[in-house]
Tab-separated table of C-alpha atoms in Angstrom:
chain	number	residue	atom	x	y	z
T	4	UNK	CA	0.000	0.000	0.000
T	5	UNK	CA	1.424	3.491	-0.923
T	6	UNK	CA	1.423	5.497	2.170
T	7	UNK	CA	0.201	8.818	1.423
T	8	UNK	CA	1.702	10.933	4.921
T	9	UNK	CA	4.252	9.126	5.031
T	10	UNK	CA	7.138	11.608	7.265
T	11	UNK	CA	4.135	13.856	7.607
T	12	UNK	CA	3.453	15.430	11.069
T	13	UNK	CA	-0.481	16.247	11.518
T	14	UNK	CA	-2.236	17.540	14.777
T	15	UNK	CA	-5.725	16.935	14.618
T	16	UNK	CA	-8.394	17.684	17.437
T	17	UNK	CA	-11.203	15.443	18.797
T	18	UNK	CA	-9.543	12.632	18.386
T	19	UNK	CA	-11.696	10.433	21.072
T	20	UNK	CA	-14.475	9.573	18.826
T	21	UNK	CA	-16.443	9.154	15.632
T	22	UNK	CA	-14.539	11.554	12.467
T	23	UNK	CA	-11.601	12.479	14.606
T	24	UNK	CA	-10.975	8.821	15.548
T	25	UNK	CA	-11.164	7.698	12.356
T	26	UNK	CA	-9.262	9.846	10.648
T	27	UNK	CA	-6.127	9.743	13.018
T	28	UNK	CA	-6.363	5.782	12.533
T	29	UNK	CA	-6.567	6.088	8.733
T	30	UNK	CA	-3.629	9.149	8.955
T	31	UNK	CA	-1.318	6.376	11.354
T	32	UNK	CA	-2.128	3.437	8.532
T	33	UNK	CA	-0.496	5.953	6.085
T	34	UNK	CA	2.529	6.785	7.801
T	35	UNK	CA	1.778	10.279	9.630
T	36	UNK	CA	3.373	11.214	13.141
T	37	UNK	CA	0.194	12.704	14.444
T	38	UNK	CA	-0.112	14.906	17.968
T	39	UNK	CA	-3.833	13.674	18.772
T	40	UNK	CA	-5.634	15.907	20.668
T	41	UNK	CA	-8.264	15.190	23.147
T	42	UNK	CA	-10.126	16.750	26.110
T	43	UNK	CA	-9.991	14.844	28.522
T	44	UNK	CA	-7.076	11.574	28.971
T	45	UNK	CA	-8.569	8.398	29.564
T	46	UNK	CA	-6.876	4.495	29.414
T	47	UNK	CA	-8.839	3.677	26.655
T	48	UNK	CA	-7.503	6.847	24.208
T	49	UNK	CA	-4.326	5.961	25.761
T	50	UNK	CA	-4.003	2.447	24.929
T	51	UNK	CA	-5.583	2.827	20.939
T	52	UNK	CA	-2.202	5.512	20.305
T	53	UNK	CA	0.037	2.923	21.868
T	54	UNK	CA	-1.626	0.251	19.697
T	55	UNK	CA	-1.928	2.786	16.860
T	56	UNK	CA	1.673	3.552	16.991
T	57	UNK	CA	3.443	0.008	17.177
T	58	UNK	CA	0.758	-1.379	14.305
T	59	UNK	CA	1.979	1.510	11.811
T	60	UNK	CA	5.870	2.343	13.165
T	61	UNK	CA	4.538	5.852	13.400
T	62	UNK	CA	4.757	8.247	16.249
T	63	UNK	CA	1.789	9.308	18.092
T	64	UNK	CA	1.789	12.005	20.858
T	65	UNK	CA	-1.712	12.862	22.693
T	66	UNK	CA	-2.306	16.372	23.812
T	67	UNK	CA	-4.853	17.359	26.604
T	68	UNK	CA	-6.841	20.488	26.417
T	69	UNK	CA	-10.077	21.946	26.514
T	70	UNK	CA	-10.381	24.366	23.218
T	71	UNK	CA	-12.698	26.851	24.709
T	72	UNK	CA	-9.548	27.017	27.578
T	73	UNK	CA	-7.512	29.308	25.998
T	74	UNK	CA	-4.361	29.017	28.096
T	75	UNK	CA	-4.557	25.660	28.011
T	76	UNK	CA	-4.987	25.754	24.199
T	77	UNK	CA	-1.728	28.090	23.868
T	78	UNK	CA	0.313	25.557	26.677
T	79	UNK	CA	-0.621	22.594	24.193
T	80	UNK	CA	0.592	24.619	20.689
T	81	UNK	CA	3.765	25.384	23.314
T	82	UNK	CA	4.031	21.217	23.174
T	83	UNK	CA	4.061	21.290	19.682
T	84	UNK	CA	5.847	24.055	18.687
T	85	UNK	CA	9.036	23.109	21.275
T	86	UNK	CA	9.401	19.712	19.525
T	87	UNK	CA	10.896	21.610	15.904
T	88	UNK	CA	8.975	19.556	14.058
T	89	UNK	CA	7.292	20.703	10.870
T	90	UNK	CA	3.751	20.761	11.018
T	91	UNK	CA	2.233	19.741	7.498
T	92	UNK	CA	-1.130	19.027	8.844
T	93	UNK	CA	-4.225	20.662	11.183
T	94	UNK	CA	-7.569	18.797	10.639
T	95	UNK	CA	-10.006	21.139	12.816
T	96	UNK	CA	-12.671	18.159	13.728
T	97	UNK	CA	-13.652	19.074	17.513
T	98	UNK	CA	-16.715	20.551	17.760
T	99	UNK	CA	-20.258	19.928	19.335
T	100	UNK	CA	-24.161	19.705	17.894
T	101	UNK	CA	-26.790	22.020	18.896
T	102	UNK	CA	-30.663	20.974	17.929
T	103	UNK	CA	-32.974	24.105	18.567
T	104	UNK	CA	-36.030	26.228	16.774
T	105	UNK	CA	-34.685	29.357	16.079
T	106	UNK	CA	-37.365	30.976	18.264
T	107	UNK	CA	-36.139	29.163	21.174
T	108	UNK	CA	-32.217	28.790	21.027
T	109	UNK	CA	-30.845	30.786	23.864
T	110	UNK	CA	-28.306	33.071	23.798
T	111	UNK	CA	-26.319	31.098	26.110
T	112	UNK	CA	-25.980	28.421	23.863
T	113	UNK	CA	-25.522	30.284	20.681
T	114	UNK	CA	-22.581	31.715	22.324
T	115	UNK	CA	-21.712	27.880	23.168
T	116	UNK	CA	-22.116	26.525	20.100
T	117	UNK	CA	-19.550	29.149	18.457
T	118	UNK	CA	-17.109	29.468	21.170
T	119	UNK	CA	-16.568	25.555	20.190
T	120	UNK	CA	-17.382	25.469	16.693
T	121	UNK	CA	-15.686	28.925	15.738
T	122	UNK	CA	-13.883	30.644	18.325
T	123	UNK	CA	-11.808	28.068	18.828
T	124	UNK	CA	-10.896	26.543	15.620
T	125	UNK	CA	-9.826	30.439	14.359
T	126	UNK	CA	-7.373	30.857	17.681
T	127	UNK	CA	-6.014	27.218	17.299
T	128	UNK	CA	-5.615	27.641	13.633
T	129	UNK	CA	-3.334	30.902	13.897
T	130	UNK	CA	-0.847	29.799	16.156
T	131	UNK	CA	-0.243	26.532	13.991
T	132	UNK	CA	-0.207	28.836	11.214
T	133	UNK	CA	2.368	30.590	11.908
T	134	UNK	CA	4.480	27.455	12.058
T	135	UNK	CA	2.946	26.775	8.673
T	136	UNK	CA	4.418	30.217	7.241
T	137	UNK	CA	7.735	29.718	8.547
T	138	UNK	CA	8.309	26.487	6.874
T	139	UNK	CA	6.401	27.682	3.635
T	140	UNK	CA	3.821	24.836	3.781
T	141	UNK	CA	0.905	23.053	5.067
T	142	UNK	CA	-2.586	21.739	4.900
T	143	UNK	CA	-5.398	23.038	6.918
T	144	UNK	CA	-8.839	21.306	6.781
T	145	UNK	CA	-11.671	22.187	8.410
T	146	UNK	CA	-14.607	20.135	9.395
T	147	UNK	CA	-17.775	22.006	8.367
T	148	UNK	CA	-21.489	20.572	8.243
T	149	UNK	CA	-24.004	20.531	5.076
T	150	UNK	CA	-25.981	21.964	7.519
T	151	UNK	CA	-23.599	24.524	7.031
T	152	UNK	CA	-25.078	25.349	3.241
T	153	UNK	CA	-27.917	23.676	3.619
T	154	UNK	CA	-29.747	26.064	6.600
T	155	UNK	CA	-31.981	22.908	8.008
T	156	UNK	CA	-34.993	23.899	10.303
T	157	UNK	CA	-34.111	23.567	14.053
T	158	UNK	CA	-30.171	24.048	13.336
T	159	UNK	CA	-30.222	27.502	12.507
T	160	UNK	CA	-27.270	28.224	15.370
T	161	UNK	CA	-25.239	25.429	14.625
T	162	UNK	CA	-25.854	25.729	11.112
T	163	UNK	CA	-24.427	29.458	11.660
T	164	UNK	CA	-21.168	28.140	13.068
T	165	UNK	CA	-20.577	25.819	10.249
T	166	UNK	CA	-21.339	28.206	7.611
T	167	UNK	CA	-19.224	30.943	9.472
T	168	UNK	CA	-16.440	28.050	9.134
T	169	UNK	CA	-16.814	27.922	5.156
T	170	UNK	CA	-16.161	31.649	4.953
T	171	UNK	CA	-13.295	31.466	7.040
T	172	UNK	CA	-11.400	28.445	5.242
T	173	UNK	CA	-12.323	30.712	2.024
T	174	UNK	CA	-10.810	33.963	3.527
T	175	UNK	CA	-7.481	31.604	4.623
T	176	UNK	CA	-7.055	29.966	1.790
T	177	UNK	CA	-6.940	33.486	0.019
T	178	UNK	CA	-4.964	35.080	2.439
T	179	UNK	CA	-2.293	31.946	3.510
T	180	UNK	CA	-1.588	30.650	-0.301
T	181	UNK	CA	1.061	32.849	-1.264
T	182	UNK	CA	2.832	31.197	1.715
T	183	UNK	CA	2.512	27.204	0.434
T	184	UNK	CA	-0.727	26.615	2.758
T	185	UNK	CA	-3.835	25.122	1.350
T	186	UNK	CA	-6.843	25.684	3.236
T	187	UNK	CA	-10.335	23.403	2.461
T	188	UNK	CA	-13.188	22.608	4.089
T	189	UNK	CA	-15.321	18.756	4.586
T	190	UNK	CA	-19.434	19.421	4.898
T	191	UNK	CA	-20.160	16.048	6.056
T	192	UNK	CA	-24.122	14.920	5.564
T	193	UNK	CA	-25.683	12.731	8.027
T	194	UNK	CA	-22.696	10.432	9.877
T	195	UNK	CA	-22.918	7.979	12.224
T	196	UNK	CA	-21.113	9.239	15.086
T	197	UNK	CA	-22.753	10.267	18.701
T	198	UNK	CA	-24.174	13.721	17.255
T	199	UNK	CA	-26.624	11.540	15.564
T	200	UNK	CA	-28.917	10.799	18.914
T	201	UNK	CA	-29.379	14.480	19.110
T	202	UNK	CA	-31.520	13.574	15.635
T	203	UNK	CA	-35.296	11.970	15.961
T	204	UNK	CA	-35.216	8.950	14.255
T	205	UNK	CA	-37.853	10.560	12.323
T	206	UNK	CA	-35.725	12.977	10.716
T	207	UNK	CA	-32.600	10.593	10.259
T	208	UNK	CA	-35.436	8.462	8.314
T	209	UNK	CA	-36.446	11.529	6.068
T	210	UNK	CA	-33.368	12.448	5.553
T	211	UNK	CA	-31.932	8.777	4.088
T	212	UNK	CA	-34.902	9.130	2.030
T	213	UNK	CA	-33.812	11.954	0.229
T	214	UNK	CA	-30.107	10.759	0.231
T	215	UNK	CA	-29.157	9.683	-3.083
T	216	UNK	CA	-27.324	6.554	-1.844
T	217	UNK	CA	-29.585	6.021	1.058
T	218	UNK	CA	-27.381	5.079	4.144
T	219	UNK	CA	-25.858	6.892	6.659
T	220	UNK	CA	-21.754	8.027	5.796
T	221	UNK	CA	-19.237	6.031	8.088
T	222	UNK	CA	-16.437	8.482	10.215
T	223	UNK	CA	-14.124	6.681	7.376
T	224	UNK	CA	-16.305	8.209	4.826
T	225	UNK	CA	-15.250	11.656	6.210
T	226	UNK	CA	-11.476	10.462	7.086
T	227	UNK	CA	-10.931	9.436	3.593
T	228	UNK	CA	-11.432	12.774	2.397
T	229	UNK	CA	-9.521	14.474	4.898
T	230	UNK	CA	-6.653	11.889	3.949
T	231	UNK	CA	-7.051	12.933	0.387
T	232	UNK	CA	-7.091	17.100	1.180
T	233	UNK	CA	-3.842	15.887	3.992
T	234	UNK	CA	-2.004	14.244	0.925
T	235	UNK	CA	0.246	15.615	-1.656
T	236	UNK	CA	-2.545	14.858	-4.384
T	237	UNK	CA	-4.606	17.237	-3.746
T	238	UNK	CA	-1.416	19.911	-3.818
T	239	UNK	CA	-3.166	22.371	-6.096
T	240	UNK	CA	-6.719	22.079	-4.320
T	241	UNK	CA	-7.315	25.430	-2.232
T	242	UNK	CA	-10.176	27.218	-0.959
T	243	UNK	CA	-12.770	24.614	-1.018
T	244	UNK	CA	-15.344	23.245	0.417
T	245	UNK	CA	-16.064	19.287	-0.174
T	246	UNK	CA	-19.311	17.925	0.687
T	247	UNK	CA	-19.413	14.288	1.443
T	248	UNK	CA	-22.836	13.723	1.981
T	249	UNK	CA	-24.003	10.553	0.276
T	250	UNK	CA	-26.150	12.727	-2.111
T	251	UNK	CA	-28.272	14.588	-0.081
């Protein structure tokens, strides 16, 4: 199998379940030295990087930190940034669901919702940026939503900090290009990770109706891509957002 990251170092966030989990198992199989982020530590994340690591010869380091925390978010880029490594990858994947009329989302949780799904992401992104500019390259992928484009009723707050996410990876990709970074964006449809049981079964039913390959995508659906965007063959794909959706 060609390894597509292989001497590649990527740090990608939520890396405890469903995309993010995925994706830094699919990143390992192809060779990348990957600081996986997480919130929280736990045996169980601890022992699948261990395992991760000896199956693929690759080096994995996990990184604690809450990304609303934003000492603890600098003290973490501090951890990567002191190891002189080139960074060549950042998937933004953290990020958490929000189900609400418009008429009765608080502003509490809209200000939740893009503290997480925003806020974050744009701070973390900079200071691994500027690594990025130094060396003259990287790849920067951000996990959007179709909700993002799409404007679904009852997700009109997280739909906002999705869609605020596809203008930023546009406005980066304009702005960091001249520097060897490509910036793109993944609008994943209806997944099967844990944000699904915020979804009635009633809408995940109407929805797979109107999908054009009627299932539900797989985290690997979404990892696949971001392997793709991580890789040297997408090396003159900037700017863009990708939805992988199933055909909704």
């Amino acid at each position: 199998m060609v390894r597509l990251l292989l001497n590649k170092n990527a740090v990608l966030t939520g890396c405890s379940h469903g995309i993010g989990k995925a994706t830094l198992r699919l990143f390992a199989e192809h060779g990348a030295n990957i600081w996986a982020c997480a919130r929280k530590p736990s045996d169980d994340f601890e022992n699948m990087v261990h395992e991760l690591s000896d199956a693929y010869g690759v080096e994995i380091w996990p990184v604690y930190f809450d990304l609303t925390n934003y000492s603890d978010l600098k003290e973490a880029v501090k951890t990567i940034s002191s190891s002189k490594r080139k960074v060549d990858i950042l998937l933004n994947n953290a990020g958490i669901t929000y189900n609400a009329l418009f008429m009765m989302s608080s502003l509490s949780m809209m200000r939740e919702v893009f503290e997480v799904n925003f806020f974050s992401h744009l701070v973390l992104t900079q200071y691994i940026a500027k690594i990025m500019m130094r060396q003259k390259s990287g790849s920067i992928i951000n996990i959007s939503s179709s909700a993002g484009i799409d404007g679904n009723p009852g997700r009109s707050v997280y739909g906002a900090s999705k869609a605020a996410i596809i203008c930023a990876t546009k406005s980066m990709a304009a702005e960091l290009g001249e520097f060897g970074i490509r910036v793109n964006s993944i609008a994943p449809g209806i997944t099967q990770t844990r944000m699904l049981s915020s979804m009635t079964e009633k809408v995940i039913t109407e929805t797979l109706e109107n999908t054009a390959l009627k299932r539900l995508g797989t985290p690997e659906d979404i990892g696949h891509t971001a392997l793709f965007l991580a890789s040297d063959m997408s090396s003159y794909l900037t700017g863009q957002v990708i939805r992988v959706d199933g055909g909704m």
